[in-house]
Coordinates of C-alpha atoms (C1' of nucleotides) in Angstrom, one line a residue:
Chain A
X1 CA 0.0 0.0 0.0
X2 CA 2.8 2.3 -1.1
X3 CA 1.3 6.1 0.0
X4 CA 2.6 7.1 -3.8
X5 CA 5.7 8.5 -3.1
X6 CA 5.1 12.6 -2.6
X7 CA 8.0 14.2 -3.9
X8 CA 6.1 17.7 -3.2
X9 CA 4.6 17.6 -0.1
X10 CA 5.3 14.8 1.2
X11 CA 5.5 14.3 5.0
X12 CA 8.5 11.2 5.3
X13 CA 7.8 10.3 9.1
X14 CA 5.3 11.6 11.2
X15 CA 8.2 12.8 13.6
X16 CA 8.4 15.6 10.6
X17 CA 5.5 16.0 10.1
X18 CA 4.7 16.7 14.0
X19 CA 8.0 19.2 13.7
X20 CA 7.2 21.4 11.3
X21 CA 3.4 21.4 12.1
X22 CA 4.8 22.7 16.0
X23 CA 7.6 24.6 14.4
X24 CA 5.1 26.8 12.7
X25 CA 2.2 27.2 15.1
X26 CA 5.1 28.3 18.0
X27 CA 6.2 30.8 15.2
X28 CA 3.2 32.2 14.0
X29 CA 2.1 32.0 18.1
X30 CA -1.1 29.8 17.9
X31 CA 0.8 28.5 20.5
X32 CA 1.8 31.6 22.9
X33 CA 4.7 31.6 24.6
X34 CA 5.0 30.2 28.2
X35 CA 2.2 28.2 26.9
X36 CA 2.7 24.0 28.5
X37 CA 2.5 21.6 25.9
X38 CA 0.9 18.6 26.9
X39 CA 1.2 15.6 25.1
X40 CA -2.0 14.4 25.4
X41 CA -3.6 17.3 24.2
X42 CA -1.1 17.4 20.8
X43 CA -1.2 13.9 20.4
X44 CA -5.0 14.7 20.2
X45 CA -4.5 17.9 17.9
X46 CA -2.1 16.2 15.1
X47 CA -3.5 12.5 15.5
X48 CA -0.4 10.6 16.1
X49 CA 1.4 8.6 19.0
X50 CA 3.5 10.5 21.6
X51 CA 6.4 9.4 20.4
X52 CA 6.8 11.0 17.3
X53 CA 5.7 14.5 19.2
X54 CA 8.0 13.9 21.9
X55 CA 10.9 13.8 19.7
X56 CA 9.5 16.7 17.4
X57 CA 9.3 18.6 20.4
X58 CA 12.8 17.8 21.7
X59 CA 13.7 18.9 18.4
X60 CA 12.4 21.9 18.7
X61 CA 14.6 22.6 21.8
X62 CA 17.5 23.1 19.1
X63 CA 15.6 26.1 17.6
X64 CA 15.3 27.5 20.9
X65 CA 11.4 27.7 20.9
X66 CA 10.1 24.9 22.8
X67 CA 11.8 24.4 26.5
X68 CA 12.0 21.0 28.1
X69 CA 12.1 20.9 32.1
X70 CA 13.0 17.7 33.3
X71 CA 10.2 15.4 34.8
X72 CA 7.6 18.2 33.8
X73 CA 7.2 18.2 30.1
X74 CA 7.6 20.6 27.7
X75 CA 6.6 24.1 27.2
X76 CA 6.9 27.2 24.4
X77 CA 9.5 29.4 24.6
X78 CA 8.5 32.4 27.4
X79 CA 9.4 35.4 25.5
X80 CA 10.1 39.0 27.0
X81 CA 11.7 42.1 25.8
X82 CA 15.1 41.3 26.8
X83 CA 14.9 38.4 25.0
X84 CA 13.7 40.3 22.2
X85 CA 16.5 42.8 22.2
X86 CA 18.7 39.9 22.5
X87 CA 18.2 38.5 19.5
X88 CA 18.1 41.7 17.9
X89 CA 22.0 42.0 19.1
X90 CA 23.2 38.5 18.0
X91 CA 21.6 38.5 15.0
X92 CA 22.9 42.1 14.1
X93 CA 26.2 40.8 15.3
X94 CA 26.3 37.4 13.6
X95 CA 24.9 38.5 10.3
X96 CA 27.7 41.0 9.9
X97 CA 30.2 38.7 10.3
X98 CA 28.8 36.8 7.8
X99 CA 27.4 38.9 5.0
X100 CA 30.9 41.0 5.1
X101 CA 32.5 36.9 4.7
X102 CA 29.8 36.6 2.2
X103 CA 31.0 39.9 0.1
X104 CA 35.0 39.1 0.0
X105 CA 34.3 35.6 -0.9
X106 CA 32.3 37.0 -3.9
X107 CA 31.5 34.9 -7.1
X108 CA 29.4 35.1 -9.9
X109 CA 27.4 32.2 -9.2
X110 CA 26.3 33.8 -6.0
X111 CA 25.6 37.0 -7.0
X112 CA 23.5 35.0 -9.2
X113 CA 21.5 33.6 -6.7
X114 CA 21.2 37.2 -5.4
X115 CA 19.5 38.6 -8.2
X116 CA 17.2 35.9 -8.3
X117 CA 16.5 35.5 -4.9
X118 CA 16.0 39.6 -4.6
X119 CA 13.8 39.5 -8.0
X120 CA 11.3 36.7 -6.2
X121 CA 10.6 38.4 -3.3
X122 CA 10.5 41.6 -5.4
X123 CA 7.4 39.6 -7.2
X124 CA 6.0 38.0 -4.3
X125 CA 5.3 41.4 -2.1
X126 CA 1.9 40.8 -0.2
X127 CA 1.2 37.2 -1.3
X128 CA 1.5 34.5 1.8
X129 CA 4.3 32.6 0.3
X130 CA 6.4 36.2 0.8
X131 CA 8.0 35.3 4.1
X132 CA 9.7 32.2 2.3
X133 CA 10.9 34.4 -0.1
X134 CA 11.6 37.0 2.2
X135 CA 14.0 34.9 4.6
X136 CA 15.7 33.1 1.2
X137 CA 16.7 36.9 0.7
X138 CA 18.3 37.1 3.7
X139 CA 19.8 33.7 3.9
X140 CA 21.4 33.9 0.5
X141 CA 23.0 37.0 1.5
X142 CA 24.9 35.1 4.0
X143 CA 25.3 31.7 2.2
X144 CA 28.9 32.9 0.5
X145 CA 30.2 33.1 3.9
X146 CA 30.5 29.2 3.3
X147 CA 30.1 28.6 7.7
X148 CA 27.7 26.5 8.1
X149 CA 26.9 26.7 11.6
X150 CA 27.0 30.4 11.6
X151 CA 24.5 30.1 9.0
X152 CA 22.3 28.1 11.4
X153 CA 22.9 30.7 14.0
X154 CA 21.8 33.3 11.6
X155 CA 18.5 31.2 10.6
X156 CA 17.4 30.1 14.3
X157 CA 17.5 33.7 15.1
X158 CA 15.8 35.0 11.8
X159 CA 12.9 32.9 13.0
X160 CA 13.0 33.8 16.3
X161 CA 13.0 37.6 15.3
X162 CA 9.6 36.7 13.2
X163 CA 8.5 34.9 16.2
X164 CA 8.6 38.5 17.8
X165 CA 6.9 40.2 14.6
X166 CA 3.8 38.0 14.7
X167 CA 3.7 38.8 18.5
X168 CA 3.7 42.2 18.1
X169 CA 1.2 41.8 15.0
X170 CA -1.9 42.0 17.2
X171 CA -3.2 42.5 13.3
X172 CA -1.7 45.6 12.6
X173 CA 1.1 43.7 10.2
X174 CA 1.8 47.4 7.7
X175 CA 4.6 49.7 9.0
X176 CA 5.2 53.0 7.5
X177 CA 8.5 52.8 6.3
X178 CA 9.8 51.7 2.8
X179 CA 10.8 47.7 3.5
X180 CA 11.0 47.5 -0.5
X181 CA 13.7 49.9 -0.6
X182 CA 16.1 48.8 2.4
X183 CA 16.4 45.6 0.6
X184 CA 17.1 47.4 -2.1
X185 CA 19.6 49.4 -0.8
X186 CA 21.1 45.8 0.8
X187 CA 21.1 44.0 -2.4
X188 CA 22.9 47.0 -4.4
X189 CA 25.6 47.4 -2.0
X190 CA 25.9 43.4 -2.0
X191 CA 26.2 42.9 -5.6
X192 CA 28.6 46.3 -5.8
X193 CA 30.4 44.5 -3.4
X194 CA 30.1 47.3 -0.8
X195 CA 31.0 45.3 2.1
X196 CA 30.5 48.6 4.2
X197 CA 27.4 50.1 2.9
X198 CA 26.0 46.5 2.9
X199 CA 26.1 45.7 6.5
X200 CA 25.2 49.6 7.5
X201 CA 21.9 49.0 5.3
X202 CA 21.5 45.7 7.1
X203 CA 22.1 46.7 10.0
X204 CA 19.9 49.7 9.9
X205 CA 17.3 47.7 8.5
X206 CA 17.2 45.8 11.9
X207 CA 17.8 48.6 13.9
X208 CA 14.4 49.8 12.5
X209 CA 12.5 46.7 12.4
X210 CA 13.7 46.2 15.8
X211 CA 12.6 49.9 16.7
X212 CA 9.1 49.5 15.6
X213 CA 8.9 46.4 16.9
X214 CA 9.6 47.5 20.3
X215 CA 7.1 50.0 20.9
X216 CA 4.7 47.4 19.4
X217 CA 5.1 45.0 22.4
X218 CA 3.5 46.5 25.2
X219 CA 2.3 43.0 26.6
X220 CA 5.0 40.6 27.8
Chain B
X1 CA 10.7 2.7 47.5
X2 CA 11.6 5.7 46.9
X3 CA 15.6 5.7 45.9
X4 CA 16.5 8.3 48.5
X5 CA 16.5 11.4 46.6
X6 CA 20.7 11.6 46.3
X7 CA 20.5 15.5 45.6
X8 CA 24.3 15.0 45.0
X9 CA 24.7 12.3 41.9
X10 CA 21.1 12.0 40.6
X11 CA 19.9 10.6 37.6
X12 CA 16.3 11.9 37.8
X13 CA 15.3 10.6 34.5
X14 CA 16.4 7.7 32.1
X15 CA 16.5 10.0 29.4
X16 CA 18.7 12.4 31.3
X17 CA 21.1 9.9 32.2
X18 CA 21.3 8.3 28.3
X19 CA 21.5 12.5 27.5
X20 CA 24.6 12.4 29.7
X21 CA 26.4 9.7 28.8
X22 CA 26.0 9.9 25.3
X23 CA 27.5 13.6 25.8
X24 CA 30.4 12.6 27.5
X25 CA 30.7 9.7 25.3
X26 CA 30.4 12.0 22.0
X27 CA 33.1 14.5 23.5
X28 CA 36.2 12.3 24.7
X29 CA 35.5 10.8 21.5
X30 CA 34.2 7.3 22.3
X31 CA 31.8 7.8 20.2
X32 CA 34.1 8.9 17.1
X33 CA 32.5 11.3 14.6
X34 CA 30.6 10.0 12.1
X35 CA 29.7 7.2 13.6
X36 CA 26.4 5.4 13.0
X37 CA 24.5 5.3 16.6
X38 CA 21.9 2.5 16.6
X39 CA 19.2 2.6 19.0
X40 CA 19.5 -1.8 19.5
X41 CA 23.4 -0.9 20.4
X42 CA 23.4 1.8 22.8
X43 CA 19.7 0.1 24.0
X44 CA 21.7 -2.5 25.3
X45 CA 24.9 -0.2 26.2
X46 CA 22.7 1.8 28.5
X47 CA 20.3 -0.7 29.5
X48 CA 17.2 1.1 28.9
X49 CA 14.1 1.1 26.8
X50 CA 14.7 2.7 22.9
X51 CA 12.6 5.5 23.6
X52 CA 15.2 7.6 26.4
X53 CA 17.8 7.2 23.8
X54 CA 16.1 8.4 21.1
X55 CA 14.9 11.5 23.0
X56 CA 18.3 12.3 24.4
X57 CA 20.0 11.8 21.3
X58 CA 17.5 14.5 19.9
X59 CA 18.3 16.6 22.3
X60 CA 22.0 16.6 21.6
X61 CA 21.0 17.3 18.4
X62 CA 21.1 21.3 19.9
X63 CA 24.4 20.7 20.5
X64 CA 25.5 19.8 17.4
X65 CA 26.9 17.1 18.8
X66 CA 24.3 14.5 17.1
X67 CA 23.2 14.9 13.7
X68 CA 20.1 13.6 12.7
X69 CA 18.7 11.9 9.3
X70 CA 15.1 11.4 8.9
X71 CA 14.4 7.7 8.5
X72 CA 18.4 7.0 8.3
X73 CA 18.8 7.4 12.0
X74 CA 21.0 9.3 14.3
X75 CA 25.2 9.6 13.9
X76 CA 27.7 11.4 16.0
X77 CA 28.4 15.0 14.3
X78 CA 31.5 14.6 11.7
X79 CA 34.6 16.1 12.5
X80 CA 36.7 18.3 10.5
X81 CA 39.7 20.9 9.7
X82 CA 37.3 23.2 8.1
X83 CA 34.7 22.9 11.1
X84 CA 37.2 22.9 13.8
X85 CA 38.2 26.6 12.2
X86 CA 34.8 27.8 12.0
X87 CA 34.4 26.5 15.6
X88 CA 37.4 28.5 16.9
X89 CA 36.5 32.0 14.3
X90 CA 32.7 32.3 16.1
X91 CA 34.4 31.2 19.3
X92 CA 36.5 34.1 19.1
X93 CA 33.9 36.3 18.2
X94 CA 31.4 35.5 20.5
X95 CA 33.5 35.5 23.7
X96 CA 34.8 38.7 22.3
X97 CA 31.8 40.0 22.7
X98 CA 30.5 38.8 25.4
X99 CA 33.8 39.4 27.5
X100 CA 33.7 43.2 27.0
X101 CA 29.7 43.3 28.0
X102 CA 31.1 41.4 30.9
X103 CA 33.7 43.7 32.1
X104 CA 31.6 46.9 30.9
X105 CA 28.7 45.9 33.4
X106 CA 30.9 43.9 36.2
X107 CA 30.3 44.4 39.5
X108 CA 32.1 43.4 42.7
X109 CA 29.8 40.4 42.8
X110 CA 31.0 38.9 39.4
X111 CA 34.3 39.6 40.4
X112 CA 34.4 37.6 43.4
X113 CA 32.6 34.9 41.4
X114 CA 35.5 35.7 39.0
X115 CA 38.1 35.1 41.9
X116 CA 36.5 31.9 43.1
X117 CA 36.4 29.8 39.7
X118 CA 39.6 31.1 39.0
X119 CA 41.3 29.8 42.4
X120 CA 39.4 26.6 42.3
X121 CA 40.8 25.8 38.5
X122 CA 44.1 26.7 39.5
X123 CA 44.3 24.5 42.7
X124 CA 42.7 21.4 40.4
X125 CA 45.6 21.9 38.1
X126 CA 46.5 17.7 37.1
X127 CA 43.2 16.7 38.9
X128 CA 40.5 15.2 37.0
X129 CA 38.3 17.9 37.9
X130 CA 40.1 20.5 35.9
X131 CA 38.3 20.5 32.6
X132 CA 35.3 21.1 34.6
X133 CA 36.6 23.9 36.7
X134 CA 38.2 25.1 33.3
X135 CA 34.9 25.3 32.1
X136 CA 33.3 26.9 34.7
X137 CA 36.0 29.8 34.4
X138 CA 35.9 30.4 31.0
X139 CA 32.3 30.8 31.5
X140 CA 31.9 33.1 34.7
X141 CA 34.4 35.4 32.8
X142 CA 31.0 35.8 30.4
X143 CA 28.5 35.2 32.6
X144 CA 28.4 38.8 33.7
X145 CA 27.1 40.0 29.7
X146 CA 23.8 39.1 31.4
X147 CA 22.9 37.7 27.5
X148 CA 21.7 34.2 28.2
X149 CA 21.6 32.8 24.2
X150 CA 25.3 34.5 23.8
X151 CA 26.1 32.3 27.0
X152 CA 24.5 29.5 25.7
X153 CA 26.0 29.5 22.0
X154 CA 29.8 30.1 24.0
X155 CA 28.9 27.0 25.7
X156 CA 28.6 24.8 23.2
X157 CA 31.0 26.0 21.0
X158 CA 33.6 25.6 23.9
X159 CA 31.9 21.9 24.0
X160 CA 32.3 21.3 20.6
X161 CA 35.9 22.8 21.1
X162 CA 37.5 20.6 23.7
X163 CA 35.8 17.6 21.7
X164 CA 38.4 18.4 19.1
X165 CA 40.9 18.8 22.2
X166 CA 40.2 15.5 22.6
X167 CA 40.3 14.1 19.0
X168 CA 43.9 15.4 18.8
X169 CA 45.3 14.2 21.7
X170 CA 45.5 10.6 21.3
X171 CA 47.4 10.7 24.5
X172 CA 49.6 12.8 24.6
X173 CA 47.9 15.7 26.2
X174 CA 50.6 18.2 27.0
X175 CA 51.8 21.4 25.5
X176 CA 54.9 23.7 25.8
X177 CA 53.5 26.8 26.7
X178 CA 51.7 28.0 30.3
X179 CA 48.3 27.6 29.8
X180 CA 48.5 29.4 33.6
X181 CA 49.8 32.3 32.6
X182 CA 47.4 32.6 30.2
X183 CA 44.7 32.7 32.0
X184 CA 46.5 35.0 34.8
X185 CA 46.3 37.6 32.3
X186 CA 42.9 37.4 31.5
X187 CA 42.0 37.1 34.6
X188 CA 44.5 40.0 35.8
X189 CA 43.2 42.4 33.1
X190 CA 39.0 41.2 33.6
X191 CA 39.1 42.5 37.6
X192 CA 41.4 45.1 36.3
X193 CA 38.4 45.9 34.1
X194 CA 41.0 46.5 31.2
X195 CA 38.4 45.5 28.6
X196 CA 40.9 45.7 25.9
X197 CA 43.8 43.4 27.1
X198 CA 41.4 40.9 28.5
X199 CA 39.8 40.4 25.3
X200 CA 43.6 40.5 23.4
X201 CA 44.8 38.1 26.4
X202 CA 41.6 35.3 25.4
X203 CA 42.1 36.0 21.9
X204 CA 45.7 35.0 22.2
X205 CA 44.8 32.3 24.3
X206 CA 42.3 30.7 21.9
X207 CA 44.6 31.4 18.9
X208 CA 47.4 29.7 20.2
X209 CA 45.3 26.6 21.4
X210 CA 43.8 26.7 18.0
X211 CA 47.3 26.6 16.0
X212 CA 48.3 23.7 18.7
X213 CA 45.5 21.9 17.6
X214 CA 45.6 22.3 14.3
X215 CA 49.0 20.7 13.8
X216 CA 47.6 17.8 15.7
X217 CA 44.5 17.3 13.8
X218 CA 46.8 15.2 11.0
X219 CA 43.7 12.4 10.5
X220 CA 40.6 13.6 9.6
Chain C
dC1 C1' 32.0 -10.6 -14.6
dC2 C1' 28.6 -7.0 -14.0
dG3 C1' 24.3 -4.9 -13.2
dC4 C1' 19.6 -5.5 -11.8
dA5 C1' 15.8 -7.1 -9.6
dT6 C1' 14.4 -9.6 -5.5
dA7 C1' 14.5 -11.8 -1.1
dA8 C1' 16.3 -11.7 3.6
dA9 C1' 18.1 -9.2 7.4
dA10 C1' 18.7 -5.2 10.1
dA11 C1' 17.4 -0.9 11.8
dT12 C1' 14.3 2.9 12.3
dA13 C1' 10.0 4.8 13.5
dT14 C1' 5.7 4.4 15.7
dC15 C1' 2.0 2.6 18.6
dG16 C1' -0.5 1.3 22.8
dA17 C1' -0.1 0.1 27.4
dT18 C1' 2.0 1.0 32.1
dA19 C1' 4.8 2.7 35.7
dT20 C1' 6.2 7.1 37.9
dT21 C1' 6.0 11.5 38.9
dT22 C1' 3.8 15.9 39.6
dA23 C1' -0.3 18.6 40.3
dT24 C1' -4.9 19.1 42.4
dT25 C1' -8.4 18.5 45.6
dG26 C1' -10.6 18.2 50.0
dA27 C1' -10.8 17.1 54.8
dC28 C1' -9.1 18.3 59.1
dA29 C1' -6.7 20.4 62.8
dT30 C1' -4.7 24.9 64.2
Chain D
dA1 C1' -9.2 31.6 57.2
dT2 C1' -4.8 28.9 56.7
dG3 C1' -1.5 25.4 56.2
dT4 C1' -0.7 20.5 56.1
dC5 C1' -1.4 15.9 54.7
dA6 C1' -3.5 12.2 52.3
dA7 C1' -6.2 10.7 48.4
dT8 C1' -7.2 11.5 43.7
dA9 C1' -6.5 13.0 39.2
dA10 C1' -3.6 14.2 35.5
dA11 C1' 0.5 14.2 33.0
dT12 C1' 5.1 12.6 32.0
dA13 C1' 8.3 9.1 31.1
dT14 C1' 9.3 4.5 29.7
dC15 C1' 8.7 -0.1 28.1
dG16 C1' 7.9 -3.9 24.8
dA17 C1' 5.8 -5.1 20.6
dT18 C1' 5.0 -4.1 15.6
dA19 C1' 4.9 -1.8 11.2
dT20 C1' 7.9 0.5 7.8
dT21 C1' 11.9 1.5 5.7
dT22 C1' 16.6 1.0 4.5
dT23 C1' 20.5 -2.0 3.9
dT24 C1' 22.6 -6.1 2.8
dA25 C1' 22.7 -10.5 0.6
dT26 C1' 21.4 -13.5 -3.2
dG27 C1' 20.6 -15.3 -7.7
dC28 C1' 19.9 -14.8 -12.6
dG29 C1' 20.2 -13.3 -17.2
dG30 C1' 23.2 -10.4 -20.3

DNA sequence: CCGCATAAAAATATCGATATTTATTGACAT
DNA sequence: ATGTCAATAAATATCGATATTTTTATGCGG
């Protein structure tokens, strides 16, 4: 009874499946933070053993966004200001480091994947597939640095900075100021090779976000 | 029956104990890198039931310690020159940072903290203790950054780097130069609160292990 | 002798059932 | 009222047994 092989959607093992399903419902906050995670109650929710949630969920403990007390379960990542503005710090820190890597190791082939990866979120602004695009940008701009684990670092915390966005997002997702044209601004100084304008565009960028955001989270 | 609640060596859960000893296991290298990690082996290694081992080795999956391939199992994280670099550039980086937000907010408190960890490593100099009290004052030196992710990425990068400590060594464990002295001077300029010398001192420090090690690390 | 399909073996992933532990409730004495 | 203790309920952690998948071994034309 072969389940005809998905190639697109497929969902291998229900560990995965139970992953991805928790990954994005911690992100997007249908499961607030602070918020216990009983296995009962998920086991119910995504119709599978505990098993394949338990591991999902220890999983999730790499990402930072599910914690895991010992002898008392499992539980979403509290989140607070500091926190907040903690990320905000590494990430500015981290993605420096490797976006100026990224620049002096410049080739072709990646400023290839630049244009394209620019030109699709370009396209996609305001359609729901735009965050993927949106965080490929980002990612690609640090992918020349050729480290993976500072890559990994620089995606955990890109998520957990989103994390923070749909928080603040009581609904209210439209700020005022030009997002188009700070990428913009990124992406030029990239491909020019700028390493210096790059990163002060980047880092501005999420100097602003991060302003914004803040006065956005009153609650916590 | 209750196992009277040893406060001192517990093992509160199975799945704590097999997160433990795998960890140790995966560091000193009895577990070399690469290495396939079936459940059936360590089930019977560790004498408990699958499911403990598969949680813990999930768990050290944050580490990057374990590495993880859906349906394909679990493996000890590969080693290698390249990695073992990266390791030692974001090492550098990140206690960089963290040491100056350390020194720029210390207080008398985190000094005497400072004094402490430092004394007890230098008394447990030969004793079996000592990476453990090495740890423990590499990491009150950053403690004081108050930055609890920056803390927790310097932990496991210093994990992942005395794993490679241990990889090189295969015995002979010494070196020429005075790791002491080292660490006098970063511990002399961090009470000091010489920001700049302290940070030069553990850059030097993690430079010169680095090239050590590096000479070592013929195999891979 | 080399692929290539296929059968057999091994290992992973998952389930359902319990044992253990923690959290909750309610009675009782202070 | 309040704090303690036992009894109960709920939830976690763990086991042993299968179903599924991957890997290894086997045999058979080309």
């Amino acid at each position: 009874m072969n389940m005809m092989d998905d190639t697109g959607g497929r969902e291998t093992s229900a560990t995965r499946a139970a992953y991805l399903s928790l990954r994005k419902m911690i992100l997007v906050g249908d499961l607030p933070p602070g918020q216990k995670l009983k296995i009962e109650q998920l086991r119910a929710m995504l119709k599978m053993g505990a098993s394949p949630i338990r591991e999902a969920l220890s999983l999730l403990t790499s990402d930072m966004l599910v914690e895991r007390i010992d002898q008392r379960g499992f539980r979403a990542a509290p989140a607070s200001i500091a926190n907040f503005e903690e990320i905000l710090t590494l990430r500015s820190a981290l993605e420096d480091m490797a976006l100026r890597q990224s620049i002096a190791q410049a080739t072709s082939e990646w400023e290839e994947l630049l244009v394209l990866s620019h030109h699709k979120m370009k396209r996609l602004a305001g359609a729901d597939t735009f965050e993927d695009a949106h965080k490929t940008f980002h990612m690609t701009l640090l992918r020349n640095a050729e480290s993976p684990m500072l890559e990994r670092y620089c995606s955990q915390l890109y998520d957990l900075n989103i994390r923070y966005r749909y928080l603040a997002a009581g609904g209210a997702g439209y700020q005022s100021r030009d997002i188009a044209a700070e990428h913009e601004d990124i992406f030029d100084a990239a491909v020019r090779g700028d390493a210096e304008s790059a990163s002060a565009a980047l880092l501005s960028h999420y100097r602003l976000t991060g302003e914004y955001l803040t006065t956005q989270l009153g609650a916590l």
